[in-house]
Short mmCIF file of C-alpha atoms and ligand atoms in Angstrom, two decimals:
data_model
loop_
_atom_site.label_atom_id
_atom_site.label_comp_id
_atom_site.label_asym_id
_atom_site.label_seq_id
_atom_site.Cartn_x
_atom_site.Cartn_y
_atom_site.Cartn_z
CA UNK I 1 61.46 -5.29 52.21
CA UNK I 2 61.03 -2.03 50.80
CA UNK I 3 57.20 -2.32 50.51
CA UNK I 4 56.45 -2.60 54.49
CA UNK I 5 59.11 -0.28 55.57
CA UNK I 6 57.41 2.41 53.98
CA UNK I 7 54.25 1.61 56.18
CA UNK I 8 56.13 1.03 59.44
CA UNK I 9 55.76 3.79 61.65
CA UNK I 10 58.35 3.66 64.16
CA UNK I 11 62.38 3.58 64.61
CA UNK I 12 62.99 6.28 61.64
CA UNK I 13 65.40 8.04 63.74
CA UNK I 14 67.87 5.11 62.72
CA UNK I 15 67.15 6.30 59.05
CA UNK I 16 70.22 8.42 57.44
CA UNK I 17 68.28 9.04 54.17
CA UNK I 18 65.52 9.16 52.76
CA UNK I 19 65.34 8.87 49.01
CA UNK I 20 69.17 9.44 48.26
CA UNK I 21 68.77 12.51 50.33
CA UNK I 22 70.29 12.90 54.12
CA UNK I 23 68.17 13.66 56.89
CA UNK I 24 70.56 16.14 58.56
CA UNK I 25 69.70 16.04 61.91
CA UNK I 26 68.63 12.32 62.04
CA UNK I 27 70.41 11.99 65.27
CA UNK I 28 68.50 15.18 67.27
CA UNK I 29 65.07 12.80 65.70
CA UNK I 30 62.88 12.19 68.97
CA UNK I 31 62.38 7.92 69.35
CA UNK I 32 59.04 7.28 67.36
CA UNK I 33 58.47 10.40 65.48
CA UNK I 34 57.23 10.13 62.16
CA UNK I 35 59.10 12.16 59.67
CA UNK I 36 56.37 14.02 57.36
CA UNK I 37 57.89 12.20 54.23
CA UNK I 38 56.50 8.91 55.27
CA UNK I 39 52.51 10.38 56.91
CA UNK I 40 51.01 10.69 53.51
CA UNK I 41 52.41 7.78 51.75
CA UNK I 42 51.28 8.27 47.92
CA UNK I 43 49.17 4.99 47.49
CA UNK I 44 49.99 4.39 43.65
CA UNK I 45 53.83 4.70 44.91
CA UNK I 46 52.60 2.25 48.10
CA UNK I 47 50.63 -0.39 46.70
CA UNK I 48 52.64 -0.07 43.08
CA UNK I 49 49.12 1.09 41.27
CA UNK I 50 48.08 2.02 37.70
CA UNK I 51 47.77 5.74 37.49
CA UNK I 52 44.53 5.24 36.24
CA UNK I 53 43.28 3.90 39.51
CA UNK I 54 40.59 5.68 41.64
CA UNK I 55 41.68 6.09 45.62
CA UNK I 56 37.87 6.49 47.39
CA UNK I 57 39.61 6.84 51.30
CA UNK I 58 43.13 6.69 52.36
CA UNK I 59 42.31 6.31 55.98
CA UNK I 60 42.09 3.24 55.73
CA UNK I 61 42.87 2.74 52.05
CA UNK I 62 40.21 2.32 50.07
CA UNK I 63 40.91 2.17 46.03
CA UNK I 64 38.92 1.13 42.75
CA UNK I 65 39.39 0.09 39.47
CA UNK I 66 37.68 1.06 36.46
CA UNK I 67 36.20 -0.79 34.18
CA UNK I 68 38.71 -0.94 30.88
CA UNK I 69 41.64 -1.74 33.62
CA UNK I 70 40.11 -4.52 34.77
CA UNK I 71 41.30 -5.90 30.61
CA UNK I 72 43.19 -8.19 31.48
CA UNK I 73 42.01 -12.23 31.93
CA UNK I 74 44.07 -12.31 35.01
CA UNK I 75 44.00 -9.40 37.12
CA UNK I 76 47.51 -8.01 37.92
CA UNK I 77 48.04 -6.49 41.13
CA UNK I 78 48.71 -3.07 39.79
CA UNK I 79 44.45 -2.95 38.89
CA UNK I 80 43.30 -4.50 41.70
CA UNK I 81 40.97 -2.66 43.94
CA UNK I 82 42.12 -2.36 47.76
CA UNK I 83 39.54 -2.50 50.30
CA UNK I 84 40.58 -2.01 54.29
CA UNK I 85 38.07 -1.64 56.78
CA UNK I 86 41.32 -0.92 59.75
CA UNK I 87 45.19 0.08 59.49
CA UNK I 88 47.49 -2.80 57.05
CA UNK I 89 49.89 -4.32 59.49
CA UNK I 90 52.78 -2.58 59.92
CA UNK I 91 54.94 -5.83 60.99
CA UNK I 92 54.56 -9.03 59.73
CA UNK I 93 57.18 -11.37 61.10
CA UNK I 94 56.72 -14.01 58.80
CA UNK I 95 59.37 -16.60 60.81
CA UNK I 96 57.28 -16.22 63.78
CA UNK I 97 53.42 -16.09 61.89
CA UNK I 98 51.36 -19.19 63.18
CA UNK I 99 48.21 -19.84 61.97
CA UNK I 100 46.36 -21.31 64.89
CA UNK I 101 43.17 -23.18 64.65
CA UNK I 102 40.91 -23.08 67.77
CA UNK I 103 36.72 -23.03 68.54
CA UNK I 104 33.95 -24.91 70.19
CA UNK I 105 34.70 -26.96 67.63
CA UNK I 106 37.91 -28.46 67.50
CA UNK I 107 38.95 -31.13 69.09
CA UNK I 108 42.62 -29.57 70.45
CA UNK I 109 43.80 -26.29 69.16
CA UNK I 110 46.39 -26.57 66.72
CA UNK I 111 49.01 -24.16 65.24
CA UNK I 112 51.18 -24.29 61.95
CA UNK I 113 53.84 -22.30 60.78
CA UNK I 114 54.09 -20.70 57.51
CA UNK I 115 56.76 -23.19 56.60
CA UNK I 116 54.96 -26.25 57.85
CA UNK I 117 51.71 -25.14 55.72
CA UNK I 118 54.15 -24.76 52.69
CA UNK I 119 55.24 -28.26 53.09
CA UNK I 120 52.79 -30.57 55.07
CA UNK I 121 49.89 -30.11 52.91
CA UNK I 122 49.32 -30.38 49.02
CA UNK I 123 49.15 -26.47 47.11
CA UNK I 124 46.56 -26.09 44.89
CA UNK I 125 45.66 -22.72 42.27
CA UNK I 126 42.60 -21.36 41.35
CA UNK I 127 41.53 -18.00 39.70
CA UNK I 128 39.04 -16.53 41.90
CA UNK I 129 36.85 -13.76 41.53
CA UNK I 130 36.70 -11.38 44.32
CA UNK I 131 33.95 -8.38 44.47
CA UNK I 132 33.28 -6.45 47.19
CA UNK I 133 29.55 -6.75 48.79
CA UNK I 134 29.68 -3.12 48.20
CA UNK I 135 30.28 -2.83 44.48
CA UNK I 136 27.78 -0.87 43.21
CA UNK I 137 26.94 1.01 46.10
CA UNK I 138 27.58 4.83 44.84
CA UNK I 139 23.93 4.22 42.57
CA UNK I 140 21.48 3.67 45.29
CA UNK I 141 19.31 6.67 46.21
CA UNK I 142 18.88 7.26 48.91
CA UNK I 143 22.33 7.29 49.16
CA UNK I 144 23.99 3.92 51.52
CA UNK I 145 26.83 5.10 53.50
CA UNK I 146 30.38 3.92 53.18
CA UNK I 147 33.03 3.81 50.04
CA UNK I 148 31.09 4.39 47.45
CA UNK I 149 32.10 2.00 45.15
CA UNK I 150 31.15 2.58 41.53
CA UNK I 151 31.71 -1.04 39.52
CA UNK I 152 35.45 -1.44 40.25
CA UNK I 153 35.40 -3.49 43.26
CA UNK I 154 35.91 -6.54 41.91
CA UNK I 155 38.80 -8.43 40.33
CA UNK I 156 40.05 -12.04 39.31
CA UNK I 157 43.77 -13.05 40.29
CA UNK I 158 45.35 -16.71 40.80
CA UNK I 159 45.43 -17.66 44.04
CA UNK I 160 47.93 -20.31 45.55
CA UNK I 161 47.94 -22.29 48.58
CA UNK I 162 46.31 -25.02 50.56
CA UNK I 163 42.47 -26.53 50.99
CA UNK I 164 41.29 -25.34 54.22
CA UNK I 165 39.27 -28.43 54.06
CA UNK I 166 42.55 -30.22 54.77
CA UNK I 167 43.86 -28.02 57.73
CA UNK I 168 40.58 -28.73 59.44
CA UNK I 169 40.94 -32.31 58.79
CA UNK I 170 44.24 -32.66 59.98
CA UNK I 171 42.83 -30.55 63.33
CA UNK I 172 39.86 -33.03 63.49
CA UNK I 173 36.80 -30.83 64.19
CA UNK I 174 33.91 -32.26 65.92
CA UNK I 175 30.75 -33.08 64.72
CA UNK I 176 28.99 -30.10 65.92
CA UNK I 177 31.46 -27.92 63.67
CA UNK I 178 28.88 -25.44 61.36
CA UNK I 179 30.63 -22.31 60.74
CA UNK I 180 34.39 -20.73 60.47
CA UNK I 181 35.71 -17.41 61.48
CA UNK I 182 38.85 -16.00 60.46
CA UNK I 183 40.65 -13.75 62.62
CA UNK I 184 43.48 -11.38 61.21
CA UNK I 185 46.47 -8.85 62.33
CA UNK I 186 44.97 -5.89 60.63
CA UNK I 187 44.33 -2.85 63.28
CA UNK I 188 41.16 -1.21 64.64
CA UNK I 189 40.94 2.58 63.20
CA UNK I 190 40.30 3.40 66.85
CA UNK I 191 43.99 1.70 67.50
CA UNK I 192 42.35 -0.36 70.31
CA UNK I 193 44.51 -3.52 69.91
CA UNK I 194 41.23 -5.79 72.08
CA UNK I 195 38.98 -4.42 68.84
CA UNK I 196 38.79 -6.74 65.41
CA UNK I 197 38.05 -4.28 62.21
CA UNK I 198 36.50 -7.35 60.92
CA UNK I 199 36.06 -11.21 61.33
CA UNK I 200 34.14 -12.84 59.38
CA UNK I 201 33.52 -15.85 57.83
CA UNK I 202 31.84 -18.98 56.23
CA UNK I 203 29.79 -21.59 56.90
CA UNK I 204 31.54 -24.81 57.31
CA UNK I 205 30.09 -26.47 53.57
CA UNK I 206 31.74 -23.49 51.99
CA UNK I 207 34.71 -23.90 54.06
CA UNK I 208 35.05 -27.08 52.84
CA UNK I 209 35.21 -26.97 49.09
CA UNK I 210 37.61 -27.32 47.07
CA UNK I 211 38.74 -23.78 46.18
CA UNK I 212 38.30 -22.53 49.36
CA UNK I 213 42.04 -21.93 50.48
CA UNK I 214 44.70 -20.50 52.82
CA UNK I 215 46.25 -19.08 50.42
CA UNK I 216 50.06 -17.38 50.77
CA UNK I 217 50.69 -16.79 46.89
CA UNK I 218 48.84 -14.49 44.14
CA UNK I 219 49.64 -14.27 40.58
CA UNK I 220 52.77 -16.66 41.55
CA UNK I 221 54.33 -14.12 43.80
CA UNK I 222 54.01 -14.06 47.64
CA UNK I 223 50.71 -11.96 48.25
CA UNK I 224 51.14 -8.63 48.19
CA UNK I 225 51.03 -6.72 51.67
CA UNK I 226 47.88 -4.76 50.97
CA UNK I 227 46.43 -7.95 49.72
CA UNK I 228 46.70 -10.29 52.89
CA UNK I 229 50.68 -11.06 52.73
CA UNK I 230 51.38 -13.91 54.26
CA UNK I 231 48.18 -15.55 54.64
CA UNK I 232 45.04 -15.36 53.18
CA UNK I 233 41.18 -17.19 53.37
CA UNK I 234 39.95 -17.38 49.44
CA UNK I 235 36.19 -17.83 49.76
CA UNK I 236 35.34 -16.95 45.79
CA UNK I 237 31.91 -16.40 45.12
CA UNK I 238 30.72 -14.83 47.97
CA UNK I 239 31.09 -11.32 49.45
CA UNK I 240 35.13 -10.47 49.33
CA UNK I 241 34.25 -9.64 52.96
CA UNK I 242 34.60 -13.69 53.18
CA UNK I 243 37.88 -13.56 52.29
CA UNK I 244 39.98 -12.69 55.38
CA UNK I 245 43.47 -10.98 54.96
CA UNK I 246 46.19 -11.15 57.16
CA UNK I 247 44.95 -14.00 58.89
CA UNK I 248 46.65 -16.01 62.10
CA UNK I 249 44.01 -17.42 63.10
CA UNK I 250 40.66 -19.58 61.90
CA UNK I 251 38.04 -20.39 64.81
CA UNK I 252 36.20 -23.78 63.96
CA UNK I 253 32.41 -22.52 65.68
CA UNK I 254 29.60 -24.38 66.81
CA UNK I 255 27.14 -21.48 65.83
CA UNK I 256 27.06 -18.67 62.85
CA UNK I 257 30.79 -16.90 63.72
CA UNK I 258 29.81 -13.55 65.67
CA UNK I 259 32.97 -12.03 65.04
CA UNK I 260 33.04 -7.98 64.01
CA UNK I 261 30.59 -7.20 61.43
CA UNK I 262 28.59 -10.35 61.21
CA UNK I 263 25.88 -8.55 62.94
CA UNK I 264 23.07 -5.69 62.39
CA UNK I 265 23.77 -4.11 58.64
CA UNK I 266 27.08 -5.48 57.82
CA UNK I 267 27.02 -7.56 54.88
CA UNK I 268 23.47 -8.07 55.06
CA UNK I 269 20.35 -7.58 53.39
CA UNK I 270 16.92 -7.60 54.10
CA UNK I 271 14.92 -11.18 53.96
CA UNK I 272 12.12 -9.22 51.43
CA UNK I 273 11.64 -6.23 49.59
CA UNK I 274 12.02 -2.57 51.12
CA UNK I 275 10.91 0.67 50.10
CA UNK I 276 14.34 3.10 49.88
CA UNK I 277 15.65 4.37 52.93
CA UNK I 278 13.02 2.14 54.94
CA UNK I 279 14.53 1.39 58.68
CA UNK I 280 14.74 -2.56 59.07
CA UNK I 281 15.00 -4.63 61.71
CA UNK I 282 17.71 -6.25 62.71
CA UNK I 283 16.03 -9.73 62.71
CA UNK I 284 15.11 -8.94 59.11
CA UNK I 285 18.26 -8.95 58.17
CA UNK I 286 19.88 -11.80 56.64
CA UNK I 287 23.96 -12.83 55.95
CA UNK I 288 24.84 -12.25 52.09
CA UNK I 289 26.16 -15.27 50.94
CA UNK I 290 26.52 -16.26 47.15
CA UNK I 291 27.12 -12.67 45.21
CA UNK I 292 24.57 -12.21 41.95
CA UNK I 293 25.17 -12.77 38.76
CA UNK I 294 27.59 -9.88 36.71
CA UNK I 295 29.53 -8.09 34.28
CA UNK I 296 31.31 -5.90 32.86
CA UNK I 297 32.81 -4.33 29.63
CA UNK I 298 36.24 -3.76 29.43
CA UNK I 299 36.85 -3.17 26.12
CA UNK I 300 36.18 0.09 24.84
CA UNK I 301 36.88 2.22 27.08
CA UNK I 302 33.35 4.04 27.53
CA UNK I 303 33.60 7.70 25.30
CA UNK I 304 35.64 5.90 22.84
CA UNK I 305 35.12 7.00 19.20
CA UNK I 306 35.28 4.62 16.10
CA UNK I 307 34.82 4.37 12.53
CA UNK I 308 31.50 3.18 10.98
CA UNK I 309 33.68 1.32 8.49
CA UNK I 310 34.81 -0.82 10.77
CA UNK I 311 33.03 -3.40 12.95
CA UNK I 312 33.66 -2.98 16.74
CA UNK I 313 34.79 -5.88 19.04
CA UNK I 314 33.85 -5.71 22.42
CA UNK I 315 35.18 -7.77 24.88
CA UNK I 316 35.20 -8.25 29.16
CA UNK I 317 34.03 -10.51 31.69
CA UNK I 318 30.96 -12.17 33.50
CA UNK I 319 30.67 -14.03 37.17
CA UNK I 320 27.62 -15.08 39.25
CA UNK I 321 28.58 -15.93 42.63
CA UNK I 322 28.58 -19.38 43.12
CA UNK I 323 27.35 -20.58 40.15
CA UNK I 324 28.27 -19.97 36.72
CA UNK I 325 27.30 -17.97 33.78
CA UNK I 326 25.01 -19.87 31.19
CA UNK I 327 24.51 -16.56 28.45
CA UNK I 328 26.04 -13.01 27.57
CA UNK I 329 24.32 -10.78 25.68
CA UNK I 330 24.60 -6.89 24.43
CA UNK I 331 22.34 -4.41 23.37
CA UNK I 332 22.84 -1.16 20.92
CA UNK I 333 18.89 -0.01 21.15
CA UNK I 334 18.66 0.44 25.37
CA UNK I 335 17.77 -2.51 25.62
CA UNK I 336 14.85 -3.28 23.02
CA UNK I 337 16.31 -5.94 21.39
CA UNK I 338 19.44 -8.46 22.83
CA UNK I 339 22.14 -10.13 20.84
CA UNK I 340 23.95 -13.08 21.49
CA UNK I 341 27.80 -12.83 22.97
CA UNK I 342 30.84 -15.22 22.66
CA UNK I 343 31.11 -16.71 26.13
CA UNK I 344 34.09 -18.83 27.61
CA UNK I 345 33.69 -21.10 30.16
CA UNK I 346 35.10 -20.68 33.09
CA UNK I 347 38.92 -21.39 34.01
CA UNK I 348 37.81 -23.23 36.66
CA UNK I 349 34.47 -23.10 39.21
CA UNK I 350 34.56 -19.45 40.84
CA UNK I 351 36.35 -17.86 37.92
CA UNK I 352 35.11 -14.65 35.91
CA UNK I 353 34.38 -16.11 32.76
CA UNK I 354 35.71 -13.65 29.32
CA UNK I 355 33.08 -12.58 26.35
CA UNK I 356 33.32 -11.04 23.36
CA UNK I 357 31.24 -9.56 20.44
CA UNK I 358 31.95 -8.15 17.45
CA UNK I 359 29.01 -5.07 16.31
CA UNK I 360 28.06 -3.83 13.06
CA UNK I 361 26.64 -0.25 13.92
CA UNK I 362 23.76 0.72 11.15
CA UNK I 363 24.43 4.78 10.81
CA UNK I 364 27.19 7.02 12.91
CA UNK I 365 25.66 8.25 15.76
CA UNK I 366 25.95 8.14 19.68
CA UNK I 367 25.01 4.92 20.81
CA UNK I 368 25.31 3.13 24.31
CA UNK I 369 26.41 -0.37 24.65
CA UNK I 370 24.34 -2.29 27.47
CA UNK I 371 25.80 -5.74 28.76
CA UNK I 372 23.58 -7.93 30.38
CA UNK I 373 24.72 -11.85 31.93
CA UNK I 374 22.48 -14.22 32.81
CA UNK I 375 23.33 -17.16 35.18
CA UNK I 376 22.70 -21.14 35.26
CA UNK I 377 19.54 -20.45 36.77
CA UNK I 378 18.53 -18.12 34.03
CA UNK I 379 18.54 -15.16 36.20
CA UNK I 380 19.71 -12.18 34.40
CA UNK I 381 21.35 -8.75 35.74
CA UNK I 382 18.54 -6.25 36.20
CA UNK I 383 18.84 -3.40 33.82
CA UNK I 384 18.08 -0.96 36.87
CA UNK I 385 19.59 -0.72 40.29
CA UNK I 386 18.17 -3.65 42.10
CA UNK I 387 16.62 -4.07 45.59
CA UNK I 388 17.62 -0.78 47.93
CA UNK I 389 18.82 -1.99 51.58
CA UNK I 390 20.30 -0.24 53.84
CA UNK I 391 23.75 -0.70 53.85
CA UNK I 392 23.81 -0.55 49.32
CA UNK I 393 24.86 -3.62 48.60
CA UNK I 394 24.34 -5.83 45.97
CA UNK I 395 23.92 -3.71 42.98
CA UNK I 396 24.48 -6.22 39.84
CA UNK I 397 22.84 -3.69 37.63
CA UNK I 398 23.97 -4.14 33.96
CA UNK I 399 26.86 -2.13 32.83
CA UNK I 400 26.51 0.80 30.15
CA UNK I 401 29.07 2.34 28.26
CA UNK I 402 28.80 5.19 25.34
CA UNK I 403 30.48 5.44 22.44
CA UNK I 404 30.97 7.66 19.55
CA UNK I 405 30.37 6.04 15.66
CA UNK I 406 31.77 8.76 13.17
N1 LIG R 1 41.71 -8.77 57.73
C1 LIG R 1 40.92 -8.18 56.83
N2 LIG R 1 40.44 -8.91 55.81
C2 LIG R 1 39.64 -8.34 54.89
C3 LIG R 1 39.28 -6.98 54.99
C4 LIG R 1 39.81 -6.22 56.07
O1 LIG R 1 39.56 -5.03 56.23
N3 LIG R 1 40.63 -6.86 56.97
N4 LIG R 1 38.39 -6.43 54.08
C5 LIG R 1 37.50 -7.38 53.43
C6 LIG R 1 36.70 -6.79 52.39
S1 LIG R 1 35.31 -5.95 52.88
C7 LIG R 1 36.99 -6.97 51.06
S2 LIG R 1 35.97 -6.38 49.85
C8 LIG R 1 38.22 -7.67 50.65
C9 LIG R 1 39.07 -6.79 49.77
O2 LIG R 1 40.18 -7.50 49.29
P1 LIG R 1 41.36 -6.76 48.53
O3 LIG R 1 41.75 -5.55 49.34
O4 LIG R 1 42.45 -7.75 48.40
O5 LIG R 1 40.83 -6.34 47.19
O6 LIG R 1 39.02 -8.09 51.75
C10 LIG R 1 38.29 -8.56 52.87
N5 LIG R 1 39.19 -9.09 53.86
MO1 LIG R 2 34.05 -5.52 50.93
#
């Protein structure tokens, strides 16, 4: 396919052409060089991306969204943000992919084909949202290292596949079974093949819910490579870290998973409250499970400009982790006064859910538009960045956009 032969990195010398064009001395090509053409792959070309999307790293790929592309009710591949922490796989063998169930915790290991999980075990869809426990991260001062994520880390596509719940039955775990850990294909940036860039996981009552899948379709189409083709872990509601790409391989554990970046700072926050840029200590530090309640505004566009005449409808989309969103509200005055949004439930449990609001602006001006969601347990988004921690994550503050009223 025409998508992973652009990322595979060796045997171009057997290449004629390149775009229509010859390469004239293909033949004289030493074995494994890398023609310049295909080193700086253009990611929008790569990953088939809106123009409009924001690339924070291409080594490995890191890319955004922005807020008015994430429109859409069901996010389309071309506006979905891309988050690596090693090197995509450059060959995925998908007659030969097992995914291979092993652990303290099972009672033989098992493996499965991609064709066996396609037709042993029942598919099921959900629309899941995804957001990165990093999402936020470019607002905290001091400064967190890493991508530095403004609020387009998140997105909301279908996912197909099966329950994980019912591979690990069909395994039989024992009794002592508490936690999974995927493991996945992806490379180390170091290229040290005995390195994981990441494994992470769940604990085994999140593992076992309903929407929790191995998933090998999104948006009805087989998952895109950047995206986990051929198999992916769906763990909605928590950090996207969760949600393994790539993935051969799920260890059943009779402890918290200590796979790479489970540990110290990664995807973890402190137990209490820290001044900024406070040192912490490691056994302070706590695993981020179920993300906070969220939203954002995707219609205007923020710097939009519109006609007092007219009343403006806003519209875009609020999640809380695991549970669900009870209110939406917006605000014209910074926040002195609240009003009421439209708000959908959710397509099904772990889905973004869609509001909308139609505003009647009192005199032309500049005014800013504040969203604000506010979950089933009637906690709302902060209106400032919340908690500082080390490693930024976590920030659910509400969104703002300006607009123009002429
Ligand atoms: N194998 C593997 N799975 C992974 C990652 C990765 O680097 N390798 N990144 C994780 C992180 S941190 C996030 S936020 C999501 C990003 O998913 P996306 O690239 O499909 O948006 O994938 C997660 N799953
Ligand atoms: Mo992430």
């Amino acid at each position: 396919m025409k998508r992973r032969s652009f990322i595979k990195k060796t045997g171009y010398s057997s290449l004629a052409s390149i775009a229509g064009m010859p390469i004239v001395f293909a033949a004289k090509m030493p074995k494994d060089y890398e023609i310049l053409a295909f080193q700086d792959p253009d990611p929008f070309e790569l990953f088939g991306l809106d123009s409009s999307m924001v690339v924070l790293n291409n080594r490995p790929f890191n890319i955004e969204a922005q807020a008015h592309l994430l429109d859409d009710k069901v996010t389309p591949n071309s506006k979905m943000f891309i988050r690596n922490n090693g090197l995509i796989p450059k060959e995925i063998n998908t007659d030969q992919w097992l995914l291979t169930i092993d652990g303290e915790s099972v009672s033989a290991i098992k493996s499965y084909s991609l064709e066996t999980l396609r037709t042993k075990f029942k598919s099921y869809s959900y629309q899941v949202t995804l957001e990165c426990g990093g999402n936020g991260r470019s607002e905290f001062d001091p400064p967190a290292k890493g991508n530095q994520w403004t609020i387009g880390a998140v997105h909301c596509a279908k996912w197909t596949g099966i329950r994980l719940k019912d591979i690990l039955e069909d395994v039989e775990i024992k009794k002592d079974a508490v936690y999974i850990g995927y493991h996945a294909t992806d490379v180390h940036l170091s290229g040290d093949v005995n390195k994981e860039p990441i494994s992470r996981g769940v604990p085994l009552d999140k593992a076992i819910q309903d929407e929790t899948l191995i998933a090998y379709m999104m948006n009805d189409k087989p998952i895109p490579l950047a995206h986990g083709y051929p198999l992916r872990l769906i763990a909605g509601g928590w950090p996207a870290s969760a949600s393994g790409k790539w993935i051969n391989r799920i260890s059943v554990r009779n402890k918290e998973h200590d796979g790479s970046k489970m540990k110290g700072t990664s995807y973890r926050v402190p137990k209490y409250n820290v001044s900024p840029g406070e040192d912490v200590p490691e056994q302070d530090m706590k695993i981020i499970e179920s993300m906070p309640v969220k939203s954002l505004i995707t219609y205007p566009k923020s710097g939009a400009v519109f006609n007092l005449t007219k009343e403006l409808n806003i519209r875009g989309h609020a999640w809380a982790g695991e549970l669900e969103v009870a209110k939406m509200q917006y605000s014209i005055d910074f926040g002195a006064t609240w009003q009421a949004c439209t708000l959908e439930k959710p397509i099904n449990r772990l889905a973004w859910q869609h509001f909308k609001a139609q505003i009647k602006f009192p005199q032309a001006g500049y005014y800013e538009i504040w969203a604000r969601a506010i979950d089933t347990e009637n906690t709302a988004q902060p209106m400032l960045v919340p908690g500082w921690n080390p490693k930024g994550y976590l920030n659910n503050a509400c969104h703002r956009i300006a607009v123009k009223v002429v």
